[in-house]
C-alpha cells in the first residue's frame, strides 16, 4: 500500500479529460470529419496508451483525508461549468456557424461522447458523496444529458440489487448490448420511480410529495431544454437532445460491461448473498483509469460506494474477474455482440467455475434464482 499523493503534479493525469474541450472546439470551427477527433481521443488513443503504459495495481492508503485530495476533487468540481459552456455555447453557435446539418450532428455527437464518457462518470462520483454541493453538481450534469433518474436508480436500486434480476443494469449472460440498451431505457426510469415512491411511503408520505427528487429532475431537465430552445431555436433543441442520446448510449455501454453475466448466489425467500469483489468486472489499465477516474476499480466502489476515486483499491484475479482490455476498448467491442460473446462468454464460464463451483446447472439455477418482482407501492 502506498501513501496517496497530494500534489497537482501527481493528480494531473486524472485531468486528461480537459483535452476533449479543444477537440470539440476544433470540430465546431472546422466541421466536416473533424468531430472524429473526440472519439479517437476518448476511445482509440486511450486504448493504445493503455497497451504502452501497462497496468497500475498499486493501492493507495484508504486513511488519506479529503483535505489531501483537493487536486483530485477539483476536476470533478469544475467539470459542470465547463461542460455547460461547451454544450450551450455550441448550441448558440450552431445557427451562426455556417455548418451543414450533418456537420452539426457530428459536432454534437462529439459533445455527447464528452458528456457521456466524462460528464456522467463525474456525476457518478459526485452523487455518492455527502456534500450538498457535489450532489447538486451531479444532478446538474445528469440534467444536461436528460438522464436525471439515473441518480435514484443507481443509489437505491443498482447498489442494492446488482447481480440479481431486480437490477435492470446488470447485463444478463448472453444478452447483447442492443437488447440490453432498450431494456434499460424501458425499465430504468420505472425502477427509479418505484424506489423513490417506496422510500416516501416508508416515511408516511405520498409518492408525489415535494421530497420526491423526480420533481427536481423534471424541473432541471425542463430548464435545460428551455435554454437550448431559447439559444438555438428548434435546431438547438434537436442538437441538445441528440448529444444527450449519445451520452446515454455511452453510459449504458459502460453499465453493460461492468457486470456482464455476473450473478449473486440466491439464498431463497427473495434474498441474495452480500455483494463481493467477484460481482464486478475490473480493469487495472492505467490510462483509461486516468480518463475514467478509476471507475474500472469497480469492485471496491461497490464495497465502499462513498470512497473517493483516488483511494479506490485494486483487486487481482484471485478476488475479482478481470477484463482483457480497459473500458474504452471493451465498450467498443460490446457494440458488436458476436465478437463480445466470443471474448467474454468463456470468461463468464471461467468465473462461474472459480467462484461458484457448487452450481453445476446454471440454466436451472437461473430459473430458481428469479424471484417475483416486488409490486409498486
Coordinates of C-alpha atoms in Angstrom, one line a residue:
X1 CA 0.0 0.0 0.0
X2 CA 1.3 3.5 -0.8
X3 CA 0.6 6.9 0.6
X4 CA -1.9 8.7 -1.5
X5 CA -0.2 11.5 -3.5
X6 CA -1.3 15.1 -2.7
X7 CA 0.1 17.5 -5.3
X8 CA -1.3 18.8 -8.5
X9 CA 1.5 17.2 -10.5
X10 CA 0.6 13.8 -9.1
X11 CA -3.1 14.4 -9.7
X12 CA -2.6 15.9 -13.2
X13 CA -3.1 12.6 -15.2
X14 CA -6.7 12.5 -14.0
X15 CA -7.2 15.8 -15.7
X16 CA -6.8 14.4 -19.1
X17 CA -10.5 14.8 -19.8
X18 CA -9.7 18.5 -20.4
X19 CA -8.1 17.5 -23.7
X20 CA -11.6 16.9 -25.1
X21 CA -12.6 20.5 -24.9
X22 CA -10.2 22.0 -27.5
X23 CA -11.0 19.0 -29.8
X24 CA -14.7 19.8 -29.6
X25 CA -13.9 23.5 -30.4
X26 CA -11.8 22.4 -33.4
X27 CA -14.6 20.3 -34.7
X28 CA -17.1 23.2 -34.3
X29 CA -14.7 25.5 -36.1
X30 CA -13.7 23.2 -39.0
X31 CA -16.8 21.0 -39.5
X32 CA -16.5 18.0 -41.9
X33 CA -15.0 15.0 -40.2
X34 CA -13.1 16.8 -37.5
X35 CA -15.6 15.6 -34.9
X36 CA -14.0 12.2 -35.1
X37 CA -11.0 13.5 -33.2
X38 CA -13.1 13.3 -30.0
X39 CA -13.9 9.5 -30.1
X40 CA -10.4 8.9 -31.4
X41 CA -9.0 10.6 -28.3
X42 CA -11.5 9.0 -25.8
X43 CA -11.6 5.5 -27.3
X44 CA -8.7 4.6 -29.5
X45 CA -5.9 6.8 -28.3
X46 CA -6.6 5.9 -24.7
X47 CA -6.8 2.2 -25.5
X48 CA -3.5 2.4 -27.4
X49 CA -1.8 4.2 -24.5
X50 CA -3.2 1.5 -22.1
X51 CA -1.1 -1.0 -24.0
X52 CA 2.0 1.2 -23.8
X53 CA 1.6 2.3 -20.2
X54 CA 0.6 -1.0 -18.8
X55 CA -1.4 -1.6 -15.6
X56 CA -1.4 0.1 -12.2
X57 CA -2.1 -2.3 -9.4
X58 CA -0.8 -0.2 -6.5
X59 CA -3.3 0.6 -3.7
X60 CA -3.3 4.0 -2.0
X61 CA -3.8 4.4 1.7
X62 CA -7.5 4.5 2.4
X63 CA -6.9 6.6 5.5
X64 CA -5.9 9.6 3.4
X65 CA -8.1 12.6 4.4
X66 CA -10.2 14.5 2.0
X67 CA -8.0 17.6 2.6
X68 CA -5.1 15.8 0.9
X69 CA -7.2 15.0 -2.2
X70 CA -8.1 18.6 -3.2
X71 CA -6.4 18.4 -6.7
X72 CA -8.2 15.2 -7.5
X73 CA -11.6 16.5 -6.3
X74 CA -11.1 19.8 -8.2
X75 CA -11.5 18.2 -11.7
X76 CA -14.9 16.8 -10.7
X77 CA -16.0 20.2 -9.2
X78 CA -15.1 22.3 -12.2
X79 CA -16.4 20.0 -14.9
X80 CA -20.1 21.0 -14.8
X81 CA -19.4 24.7 -15.7
X82 CA -17.0 23.6 -18.4
X83 CA -19.5 21.1 -19.9
X84 CA -22.3 23.6 -19.6
X85 CA -20.3 26.2 -21.5
X86 CA -19.4 23.7 -24.2
X87 CA -23.0 22.4 -24.7
X88 CA -24.8 25.7 -24.7
X89 CA -22.0 27.7 -26.3
X90 CA -22.2 25.2 -29.2
X91 CA -26.0 25.5 -29.3
X92 CA -25.7 29.3 -29.6
X93 CA -23.0 29.0 -32.2
X94 CA -24.8 26.3 -34.3
X95 CA -27.2 28.5 -36.3
X96 CA -24.5 31.1 -36.8
X97 CA -21.7 28.6 -37.8
X98 CA -22.4 28.1 -41.5
X99 CA -22.0 24.4 -40.9
X100 CA -24.5 21.9 -42.6
X101 CA -26.9 19.9 -40.6
X102 CA -24.8 16.7 -40.8
X103 CA -21.7 18.6 -39.8
X104 CA -23.5 19.9 -36.7
X105 CA -24.8 16.4 -36.0
X106 CA -21.1 15.3 -36.0
X107 CA -20.1 18.2 -33.6
X108 CA -22.9 17.3 -31.2
X109 CA -22.0 13.6 -31.4
X110 CA -18.6 14.6 -30.2
X111 CA -20.1 16.6 -27.4
X112 CA -22.2 13.6 -26.4
X113 CA -19.1 11.4 -26.3
X114 CA -17.6 14.0 -24.0
X115 CA -20.7 14.4 -21.7
X116 CA -21.2 10.6 -21.6
X117 CA -17.6 9.4 -21.3
X118 CA -16.6 12.2 -18.8
X119 CA -19.7 14.1 -17.5
X120 CA -21.8 11.1 -16.4
X121 CA -18.7 9.4 -14.9
X122 CA -18.0 12.5 -12.8
X123 CA -21.7 12.8 -11.9
X124 CA -21.4 9.2 -10.7
X125 CA -18.5 10.1 -8.4
X126 CA -20.3 13.2 -7.1
X127 CA -23.7 11.6 -6.4
X128 CA -22.0 9.2 -3.9
X129 CA -20.6 12.0 -1.8
X130 CA -22.2 13.6 1.3
X131 CA -21.6 17.2 0.3
X132 CA -24.7 19.1 -0.9
X133 CA -22.6 20.9 -3.5
X134 CA -21.3 17.7 -5.0
X135 CA -24.8 16.1 -5.1
X136 CA -26.2 19.2 -6.8
X137 CA -23.4 19.2 -9.4
X138 CA -24.2 15.5 -10.1
X139 CA -27.9 16.5 -10.6
X140 CA -26.9 19.3 -13.0
X141 CA -24.6 17.0 -15.0
X142 CA -27.3 14.4 -15.3
X143 CA -29.9 17.0 -16.3
X144 CA -27.6 18.2 -19.1
X145 CA -28.0 14.8 -20.7
X146 CA -31.7 14.3 -19.8
X147 CA -30.9 11.3 -17.5
X148 CA -31.7 12.6 -14.1
X149 CA -33.4 9.4 -12.9
X150 CA -30.0 7.6 -13.0
X151 CA -29.2 9.0 -9.6
X152 CA -32.2 7.4 -7.9
X153 CA -31.8 4.2 -9.9
X154 CA -28.1 3.9 -9.2
X155 CA -28.2 4.7 -5.5
X156 CA -31.4 3.0 -4.5
X157 CA -31.6 0.1 -6.9
X158 CA -28.3 -0.8 -8.5
X159 CA -26.2 -0.8 -5.4
X160 CA -28.7 -2.9 -3.5
X161 CA -29.6 -5.4 -6.2
X162 CA -26.5 -5.6 -8.5
X163 CA -26.1 -9.1 -9.9
X164 CA -29.7 -10.0 -9.4
X165 CA -32.8 -10.0 -11.7
X166 CA -34.1 -6.9 -9.8
X167 CA -31.2 -4.8 -11.2
X168 CA -32.0 -3.7 -14.7
X169 CA -28.5 -2.6 -15.5
X170 CA -26.8 -5.9 -14.7
X171 CA -26.4 -7.4 -18.2
X172 CA -27.5 -11.0 -18.4
X173 CA -25.3 -13.7 -19.7
X174 CA -25.6 -13.9 -23.5
X175 CA -27.6 -10.7 -23.7
X176 CA -26.3 -8.5 -26.5
X177 CA -25.8 -4.8 -25.8
X178 CA -28.5 -3.6 -28.2
X179 CA -31.2 -5.7 -26.4
X180 CA -29.8 -4.6 -23.1
X181 CA -29.9 -0.9 -24.1
X182 CA -33.6 -0.9 -24.9
X183 CA -34.5 -2.9 -21.8
X184 CA -32.7 -0.5 -19.6
X185 CA -34.3 2.5 -21.3
X186 CA -37.7 0.9 -20.6
X187 CA -37.1 -0.4 -17.1
X188 CA -34.6 2.1 -15.5
X189 CA -37.0 5.1 -15.1
X190 CA -39.8 2.8 -13.7
X191 CA -37.4 1.2 -11.3
X192 CA -36.1 4.5 -10.1
X193 CA -39.6 5.8 -9.6
X194 CA -40.7 2.7 -7.7
X195 CA -37.7 3.0 -5.4
X196 CA -38.3 6.7 -4.6
X197 CA -42.1 6.1 -4.1
X198 CA -41.3 3.2 -1.7
X199 CA -38.9 5.4 0.2
X200 CA -41.5 8.1 0.7
X201 CA -44.2 5.5 1.6
X202 CA -42.0 4.1 4.4
X203 CA -41.8 7.6 5.9
X204 CA -45.6 8.1 5.7
X205 CA -45.5 10.5 2.7
X206 CA -47.3 10.4 -0.7
X207 CA -45.2 9.3 -3.6
X208 CA -45.9 12.7 -5.1
X209 CA -44.6 14.6 -2.0
X210 CA -42.3 17.5 -2.8
X211 CA -39.4 15.5 -1.4
X212 CA -39.6 13.1 -4.3
X213 CA -36.5 14.1 -6.3
X214 CA -38.4 13.5 -9.6
X215 CA -39.8 17.0 -9.1
X216 CA -36.2 18.3 -9.1
X217 CA -35.2 16.1 -12.0
X218 CA -38.1 17.3 -14.1
X219 CA -37.5 21.0 -13.3
X220 CA -33.8 20.8 -14.1
X221 CA -34.3 18.9 -17.4
X222 CA -37.1 21.4 -18.4
X223 CA -34.8 24.3 -17.7
X224 CA -32.0 22.7 -19.9
X225 CA -34.5 22.1 -22.7
X226 CA -35.8 25.6 -22.5
X227 CA -32.3 27.1 -22.5
X228 CA -31.4 25.1 -25.6
X229 CA -34.6 26.3 -27.4
X230 CA -34.0 29.9 -26.5
X231 CA -30.4 29.9 -27.6
X232 CA -30.6 27.8 -30.8
X233 CA -34.3 27.5 -31.7
X234 CA -35.7 24.2 -32.8
X235 CA -32.3 23.3 -34.3
X236 CA -30.6 23.9 -30.9
X237 CA -33.2 21.9 -29.1
X238 CA -32.7 18.9 -31.5
X239 CA -28.9 19.1 -31.2
X240 CA -29.2 19.2 -27.4
X241 CA -31.4 16.1 -27.4
X242 CA -29.0 14.4 -29.8
X243 CA -26.0 14.9 -27.6
X244 CA -28.0 13.6 -24.7
X245 CA -28.9 10.4 -26.6
X246 CA -25.2 9.9 -27.4
X247 CA -24.2 10.4 -23.7
X248 CA -26.8 8.0 -22.5
X249 CA -25.6 5.4 -25.0
X250 CA -22.1 5.9 -23.7
X251 CA -23.3 5.4 -20.1
X252 CA -25.2 2.2 -20.8
X253 CA -22.3 0.7 -22.7
X254 CA -20.3 1.1 -19.6
X255 CA -23.0 -0.3 -17.4
X256 CA -23.2 -3.3 -19.8
X257 CA -19.5 -4.0 -19.4
X258 CA -19.3 -3.5 -15.6
X259 CA -21.4 -6.6 -14.6
X260 CA -22.0 -8.7 -17.7
X261 CA -23.0 -12.2 -16.8
X262 CA -22.1 -11.9 -13.1
X263 CA -24.7 -13.0 -10.6
X264 CA -25.0 -13.2 -6.8
X265 CA -26.0 -16.5 -5.2
X266 CA -29.7 -16.8 -4.4
X267 CA -30.3 -17.8 -0.8
X268 CA -34.1 -18.3 -1.1
X269 CA -37.0 -16.2 0.2
X270 CA -36.1 -13.3 -2.1
X271 CA -32.6 -12.9 -0.5
X272 CA -29.1 -12.9 -2.1
X273 CA -25.6 -13.2 -0.8
X274 CA -23.8 -9.9 0.0
X275 CA -22.1 -8.1 -2.8
X276 CA -18.5 -9.1 -3.1
X277 CA -15.5 -8.2 -5.3
X278 CA -16.4 -11.1 -7.6
X279 CA -19.6 -9.3 -8.8
X280 CA -17.9 -6.6 -10.9
X281 CA -15.5 -6.7 -13.9
X282 CA -12.3 -4.8 -13.2
X283 CA -9.5 -3.4 -15.2
X284 CA -6.2 -2.1 -14.0
X285 CA -5.3 -0.3 -17.3
X286 CA -3.5 2.8 -16.3
X287 CA -4.6 5.4 -18.9
X288 CA -8.2 4.5 -19.1
X289 CA -8.4 4.7 -15.3
X290 CA -7.0 8.2 -15.6
X291 CA -9.7 9.2 -18.0
X292 CA -12.5 7.5 -16.1
X293 CA -11.2 8.5 -12.6
X294 CA -10.7 4.9 -11.5
X295 CA -14.2 3.7 -12.4
X296 CA -12.6 0.4 -13.5
X297 CA -11.7 -0.4 -9.9
X298 CA -15.4 -1.2 -9.8
X299 CA -15.3 -4.0 -7.2
X300 CA -14.0 -1.6 -4.5
X301 CA -16.6 1.0 -5.5
X302 CA -19.4 -1.5 -4.7
X303 CA -17.7 -2.4 -1.4
X304 CA -17.4 1.3 -0.4
X305 CA -19.5 3.5 -2.6
X306 CA -18.6 6.7 -0.9
X307 CA -14.9 6.1 -1.2
X308 CA -13.4 8.9 -3.4
X309 CA -11.9 7.8 -6.6
X310 CA -8.2 8.4 -5.8
X311 CA -8.5 5.9 -2.9
X312 CA -10.2 3.0 -4.7
X313 CA -8.4 -0.3 -4.3
X314 CA -7.4 -2.7 -7.0
X315 CA -8.4 -6.4 -6.8
X316 CA -6.4 -9.1 -8.5
X317 CA -7.8 -12.1 -10.4
X318 CA -8.0 -14.2 -7.3
X319 CA -10.7 -12.0 -5.8
X320 CA -12.4 -10.3 -8.8
X321 CA -12.9 -11.0 -12.5
X322 CA -10.6 -9.1 -14.9
X323 CA -11.4 -7.6 -18.3
X324 CA -8.9 -8.3 -21.1
X325 CA -8.9 -4.6 -22.0
X326 CA -9.9 -1.3 -20.5
X327 CA -13.4 0.0 -20.6
X328 CA -13.0 2.2 -23.8
X329 CA -11.9 -0.8 -25.8
X330 CA -14.4 -3.2 -24.2
X331 CA -17.4 -0.8 -24.8
X332 CA -16.4 -0.6 -28.5
X333 CA -16.3 -4.4 -28.6
X334 CA -19.7 -4.6 -26.9
X335 CA -21.3 -2.9 -29.9
X336 CA -20.6 -6.0 -31.9
X337 CA -22.4 -8.8 -29.9
X338 CA -20.8 -11.8 -31.7
X339 CA -17.3 -10.5 -31.0
X340 CA -18.3 -9.6 -27.5
X341 CA -19.7 -13.1 -26.8
X342 CA -16.6 -14.7 -28.3
X343 CA -14.3 -12.7 -26.0
X344 CA -16.4 -12.6 -22.8
X345 CA -18.6 -15.7 -22.5
X346 CA -15.6 -18.0 -21.9
X347 CA -14.6 -15.6 -19.1
X348 CA -18.0 -15.7 -17.5
X349 CA -17.9 -19.5 -17.6
X350 CA -14.5 -19.5 -16.0
X351 CA -15.7 -17.0 -13.4
X352 CA -18.6 -19.5 -12.6
X353 CA -16.1 -22.3 -12.1
X354 CA -13.8 -20.2 -9.9
X355 CA -16.4 -18.6 -7.6
X356 CA -19.4 -20.9 -7.7
X357 CA -18.1 -24.5 -8.3
X358 CA -21.1 -25.8 -6.4
X359 CA -23.6 -24.7 -9.1
X360 CA -23.4 -27.2 -11.9
X361 CA -26.5 -26.3 -14.0
X362 CA -26.7 -22.6 -14.5
X363 CA -29.8 -22.7 -16.6
X364 CA -31.7 -24.5 -13.8
X365 CA -30.1 -22.2 -11.2
X366 CA -31.2 -19.0 -13.0
X367 CA -34.8 -20.3 -13.2
X368 CA -34.9 -20.8 -9.5
X369 CA -33.0 -17.7 -8.6
X370 CA -35.5 -15.3 -10.2
X371 CA -37.9 -14.2 -7.5
X372 CA -41.1 -12.4 -8.3
X373 CA -40.5 -8.6 -8.5
X374 CA -41.9 -6.5 -5.8
X375 CA -45.2 -4.7 -6.6
X376 CA -45.0 -0.9 -6.8
X377 CA -46.2 0.7 -3.6

